[in-house]
Amino acid sequence: MTTQAPPQQLDQATGLPAHEQPTARIEPGTDEPIVDSLPLLDHRSRSRAIRPRLAPRGRYLALADGEDMRLIRLETNITHLGRGLTSDLRFEHQHVSRTHALVVRHGRVVRVLDNRSTAGTYVNGRRVVATNIQDGDVIRVGPIVMQYMEIK
């Protein structure tokens, strides 16, 4: 007894069987920047946030929620930004990689390093792999927007 495969159904647009159809391109995410990013911090990170008028001298990342701005101090030489549980500054957003980026202090120089993230790391609107940052620079980790600040 011989068996036959069922007849193949052809796509009307291309005239090809289903298994020979071209795969649709995956377009990169077009996430709009989230300027009000303070609510996306996890509880542990949010508990470290202080109001700007209470901040002692130092280096900070500023996050906003409408008119309310809070600062998170860069306490160590290396600060991990991401969605993972081991991140020093943890964001609860699906387009932030688990280990998205690093903020590294080396003497007087502060750098942002992308850690092979999917959504990218941006400084002042430009995608970066690694770059020095200065007071007032805007950092975007995926769609999350924050500002680097030095209080002197």
PDB file of C-alpha atoms in Angstrom:
ATOM      1  CA  MET A   1       0.000   0.000   0.000  1.00  0.00           C
ATOM      2  CA  THR A   2       1.372   3.389  -0.907  1.00  0.00           C
ATOM      3  CA  THR A   3       0.451   6.664   0.669  1.00  0.00           C
ATOM      4  CA  GLN A   4       0.452  10.019  -0.986  1.00  0.00           C
ATOM      5  CA  ALA A   5       1.145  13.376   0.560  1.00  0.00           C
ATOM      6  CA  PRO A   6      -1.834  15.698   0.616  1.00  0.00           C
ATOM      7  CA  PRO A   7      -1.867  18.187  -2.233  1.00  0.00           C
ATOM      8  CA  GLN A   8       0.022  21.380  -1.477  1.00  0.00           C
ATOM      9  CA  GLN A   9      -1.964  24.544  -1.226  1.00  0.00           C
ATOM     10  CA  LEU A  10      -0.327  27.445  -3.005  1.00  0.00           C
ATOM     11  CA  ASP A  11      -0.417  31.035  -1.773  1.00  0.00           C
ATOM     12  CA  GLN A  12      -2.473  33.093  -4.185  1.00  0.00           C
ATOM     13  CA  ALA A  13      -0.186  36.151  -3.988  1.00  0.00           C
ATOM     14  CA  THR A  14       3.149  34.393  -4.579  1.00  0.00           C
ATOM     15  CA  GLY A  15       2.122  31.068  -6.083  1.00  0.00           C
ATOM     16  CA  LEU A  16       4.479  29.265  -3.679  1.00  0.00           C
ATOM     17  CA  PRO A  17       3.703  26.509  -1.154  1.00  0.00           C
ATOM     18  CA  ALA A  18       3.608  27.606   2.510  1.00  0.00           C
ATOM     19  CA  HIS A  19       7.022  26.145   3.371  1.00  0.00           C
ATOM     20  CA  GLU A  20       8.667  28.187   0.582  1.00  0.00           C
ATOM     21  CA  GLN A  21       7.159  31.559   1.546  1.00  0.00           C
ATOM     22  CA  PRO A  22       9.674  34.310   2.268  1.00  0.00           C
ATOM     23  CA  THR A  23       9.940  35.241   5.924  1.00  0.00           C
ATOM     24  CA  ALA A  24       8.710  38.709   6.793  1.00  0.00           C
ATOM     25  CA  ARG A  25      11.378  41.136   7.999  1.00  0.00           C
ATOM     26  CA  ILE A  26      11.399  42.014  11.653  1.00  0.00           C
ATOM     27  CA  GLU A  27      11.578  45.765  12.030  1.00  0.00           C
ATOM     28  CA  PRO A  28      13.434  47.225  15.004  1.00  0.00           C
ATOM     29  CA  GLY A  29      11.297  48.539  17.836  1.00  0.00           C
ATOM     30  CA  THR A  30      10.104  52.066  17.363  1.00  0.00           C
ATOM     31  CA  ASP A  31       9.483  52.726  21.024  1.00  0.00           C
ATOM     32  CA  GLU A  32       8.808  56.305  21.896  1.00  0.00           C
ATOM     33  CA  PRO A  33      11.066  57.632  24.631  1.00  0.00           C
ATOM     34  CA  ILE A  34       9.538  57.438  28.106  1.00  0.00           C
ATOM     35  CA  VAL A  35      10.398  60.752  29.724  1.00  0.00           C
ATOM     36  CA  ASP A  36       8.365  60.045  32.870  1.00  0.00           C
ATOM     37  CA  SER A  37      10.517  57.054  33.772  1.00  0.00           C
ATOM     38  CA  LEU A  38      10.529  57.272  37.579  1.00  0.00           C
ATOM     39  CA  PRO A  39       7.492  54.949  37.958  1.00  0.00           C
ATOM     40  CA  LEU A  40       9.353  52.258  35.986  1.00  0.00           C
ATOM     41  CA  LEU A  41      12.039  51.892  38.651  1.00  0.00           C
ATOM     42  CA  ASP A  42      11.701  48.840  40.852  1.00  0.00           C
ATOM     43  CA  HIS A  43      10.976  49.346  44.556  1.00  0.00           C
ATOM     44  CA  ARG A  44      14.615  48.892  45.664  1.00  0.00           C
ATOM     45  CA  SER A  45      15.908  51.503  43.213  1.00  0.00           C
ATOM     46  CA  ARG A  46      13.043  53.921  43.898  1.00  0.00           C
ATOM     47  CA  SER A  47      13.738  53.807  47.648  1.00  0.00           C
ATOM     48  CA  ARG A  48      17.214  55.312  46.965  1.00  0.00           C
ATOM     49  CA  ALA A  49      15.785  58.250  44.985  1.00  0.00           C
ATOM     50  CA  ILE A  50      15.981  61.689  46.646  1.00  0.00           C
ATOM     51  CA  ARG A  51      14.690  65.149  45.813  1.00  0.00           C
ATOM     52  CA  PRO A  52      17.235  67.465  44.119  1.00  0.00           C
ATOM     53  CA  ARG A  53      17.183  70.014  46.966  1.00  0.00           C
ATOM     54  CA  LEU A  54      18.267  67.287  49.440  1.00  0.00           C
ATOM     55  CA  ALA A  55      21.142  65.975  47.317  1.00  0.00           C
ATOM     56  CA  PRO A  56      24.689  66.368  48.627  1.00  0.00           C
ATOM     57  CA  ARG A  57      27.612  66.892  46.235  1.00  0.00           C
ATOM     58  CA  GLY A  58      28.083  64.033  43.847  1.00  0.00           C
ATOM     59  CA  ARG A  59      27.101  62.387  40.582  1.00  0.00           C
ATOM     60  CA  TYR A  60      23.506  61.373  39.929  1.00  0.00           C
ATOM     61  CA  LEU A  61      21.036  60.065  37.399  1.00  0.00           C
ATOM     62  CA  ALA A  62      17.852  62.158  37.356  1.00  0.00           C
ATOM     63  CA  LEU A  63      14.490  60.558  36.559  1.00  0.00           C
ATOM     64  CA  ALA A  64      11.181  62.363  36.240  1.00  0.00           C
ATOM     65  CA  ASP A  65       7.510  61.667  36.834  1.00  0.00           C
ATOM     66  CA  GLY A  66       5.663  64.663  35.462  1.00  0.00           C
ATOM     67  CA  GLU A  67       6.860  67.676  37.443  1.00  0.00           C
ATOM     68  CA  ASP A  68       8.440  65.475  40.147  1.00  0.00           C
ATOM     69  CA  MET A  69      12.161  64.778  39.668  1.00  0.00           C
ATOM     70  CA  ARG A  70      14.239  62.408  41.764  1.00  0.00           C
ATOM     71  CA  LEU A  71      17.981  61.756  41.804  1.00  0.00           C
ATOM     72  CA  ILE A  72      19.737  58.438  42.228  1.00  0.00           C
ATOM     73  CA  ARG A  73      23.325  58.727  43.368  1.00  0.00           C
ATOM     74  CA  LEU A  74      26.041  56.852  41.465  1.00  0.00           C
ATOM     75  CA  GLU A  75      27.573  55.370  44.606  1.00  0.00           C
ATOM     76  CA  THR A  76      30.064  52.941  43.112  1.00  0.00           C
ATOM     77  CA  ASN A  77      32.536  53.175  40.253  1.00  0.00           C
ATOM     78  CA  ILE A  78      30.413  50.817  38.143  1.00  0.00           C
ATOM     79  CA  THR A  79      26.618  51.079  38.069  1.00  0.00           C
ATOM     80  CA  HIS A  80      24.692  48.403  36.164  1.00  0.00           C
ATOM     81  CA  LEU A  81      21.489  49.560  34.436  1.00  0.00           C
ATOM     82  CA  GLY A  82      18.950  46.996  33.301  1.00  0.00           C
ATOM     83  CA  ARG A  83      15.926  44.850  33.946  1.00  0.00           C
ATOM     84  CA  GLY A  84      17.739  41.978  35.653  1.00  0.00           C
ATOM     85  CA  LEU A  85      17.665  41.328  39.377  1.00  0.00           C
ATOM     86  CA  THR A  86      21.398  41.992  39.681  1.00  0.00           C
ATOM     87  CA  SER A  87      21.173  45.502  38.178  1.00  0.00           C
ATOM     88  CA  ASP A  88      22.048  48.381  40.501  1.00  0.00           C
ATOM     89  CA  LEU A  89      19.406  50.543  38.851  1.00  0.00           C
ATOM     90  CA  ARG A  90      16.569  48.259  37.796  1.00  0.00           C
ATOM     91  CA  PHE A  91      13.813  49.226  35.343  1.00  0.00           C
ATOM     92  CA  GLU A  92      10.637  47.214  34.942  1.00  0.00           C
ATOM     93  CA  HIS A  93      10.124  47.534  31.194  1.00  0.00           C
ATOM     94  CA  GLN A  94      10.188  44.798  28.580  1.00  0.00           C
ATOM     95  CA  HIS A  95      12.410  46.723  26.137  1.00  0.00           C
ATOM     96  CA  VAL A  96      15.206  47.188  28.659  1.00  0.00           C
ATOM     97  CA  SER A  97      17.687  44.294  28.504  1.00  0.00           C
ATOM     98  CA  ARG A  98      18.581  42.405  31.678  1.00  0.00           C
ATOM     99  CA  THR A  99      22.091  43.867  31.610  1.00  0.00           C
ATOM    100  CA  HIS A 100      21.442  46.831  29.335  1.00  0.00           C
ATOM    101  CA  ALA A 101      24.207  49.340  30.082  1.00  0.00           C
ATOM    102  CA  LEU A 102      26.894  50.455  32.525  1.00  0.00           C
ATOM    103  CA  VAL A 103      27.802  53.839  33.940  1.00  0.00           C
ATOM    104  CA  VAL A 104      31.501  53.777  34.799  1.00  0.00           C
ATOM    105  CA  ARG A 105      33.395  56.384  36.815  1.00  0.00           C
ATOM    106  CA  HIS A 106      37.158  56.509  36.385  1.00  0.00           C
ATOM    107  CA  GLY A 107      38.645  59.469  38.187  1.00  0.00           C
ATOM    108  CA  ARG A 108      36.923  62.597  36.867  1.00  0.00           C
ATOM    109  CA  VAL A 109      35.646  60.863  33.739  1.00  0.00           C
ATOM    110  CA  VAL A 110      32.216  59.211  33.587  1.00  0.00           C
ATOM    111  CA  ARG A 111      31.347  56.891  30.699  1.00  0.00           C
ATOM    112  CA  VAL A 112      28.216  55.124  29.507  1.00  0.00           C
ATOM    113  CA  LEU A 113      28.773  51.706  27.958  1.00  0.00           C
ATOM    114  CA  ASP A 114      26.132  49.719  26.099  1.00  0.00           C
ATOM    115  CA  ASN A 115      26.240  46.074  27.185  1.00  0.00           C
ATOM    116  CA  ARG A 116      25.151  44.534  23.855  1.00  0.00           C
ATOM    117  CA  SER A 117      21.539  45.526  24.465  1.00  0.00           C
ATOM    118  CA  THR A 118      18.807  44.895  21.936  1.00  0.00           C
ATOM    119  CA  ALA A 119      17.089  48.294  22.126  1.00  0.00           C
ATOM    120  CA  GLY A 120      20.314  50.306  22.307  1.00  0.00           C
ATOM    121  CA  THR A 121      21.771  52.994  24.537  1.00  0.00           C
ATOM    122  CA  TYR A 122      21.638  56.645  23.488  1.00  0.00           C
ATOM    123  CA  VAL A 123      23.347  59.798  24.729  1.00  0.00           C
ATOM    124  CA  ASN A 124      21.833  63.097  23.579  1.00  0.00           C
ATOM    125  CA  GLY A 125      19.875  61.270  20.871  1.00  0.00           C
ATOM    126  CA  ARG A 126      22.839  59.381  19.354  1.00  0.00           C
ATOM    127  CA  ARG A 127      23.196  55.621  19.671  1.00  0.00           C
ATOM    128  CA  VAL A 128      26.443  54.753  21.447  1.00  0.00           C
ATOM    129  CA  VAL A 129      28.548  51.750  22.327  1.00  0.00           C
ATOM    130  CA  ALA A 130      30.734  53.752  24.718  1.00  0.00           C
ATOM    131  CA  THR A 131      31.054  57.476  25.311  1.00  0.00           C
ATOM    132  CA  ASN A 132      32.050  60.000  27.950  1.00  0.00           C
ATOM    133  CA  ILE A 133      29.195  61.946  29.531  1.00  0.00           C
ATOM    134  CA  GLN A 134      29.021  65.376  31.139  1.00  0.00           C
ATOM    135  CA  ASP A 135      26.640  67.223  33.422  1.00  0.00           C
ATOM    136  CA  GLY A 136      23.293  67.664  31.665  1.00  0.00           C
ATOM    137  CA  ASP A 137      23.647  64.845  29.119  1.00  0.00           C
ATOM    138  CA  VAL A 138      20.455  62.916  28.410  1.00  0.00           C
ATOM    139  CA  ILE A 139      20.821  59.123  28.538  1.00  0.00           C
ATOM    140  CA  ARG A 140      18.288  56.763  27.022  1.00  0.00           C
ATOM    141  CA  VAL A 141      18.351  53.072  27.939  1.00  0.00           C
ATOM    142  CA  GLY A 142      15.942  51.455  25.496  1.00  0.00           C
ATOM    143  CA  PRO A 143      12.900  53.736  25.862  1.00  0.00           C
ATOM    144  CA  ILE A 144      13.793  54.941  29.397  1.00  0.00           C
ATOM    145  CA  VAL A 145      15.070  58.552  29.543  1.00  0.00           C
ATOM    146  CA  MET A 146      17.211  59.968  32.356  1.00  0.00           C
ATOM    147  CA  GLN A 147      19.694  62.805  32.768  1.00  0.00           C
ATOM    148  CA  TYR A 148      23.211  62.725  34.161  1.00  0.00           C
ATOM    149  CA  MET A 149      23.776  65.425  36.780  1.00  0.00           C
ATOM    150  CA  GLU A 150      26.744  66.567  38.836  1.00  0.00           C
ATOM    151  CA  ILE A 151      25.947  68.523  41.975  1.00  0.00           C
ATOM    152  CA  LYS A 152      28.878  70.653  43.077  1.00  0.00           C
TER     153      LYS A 152
END
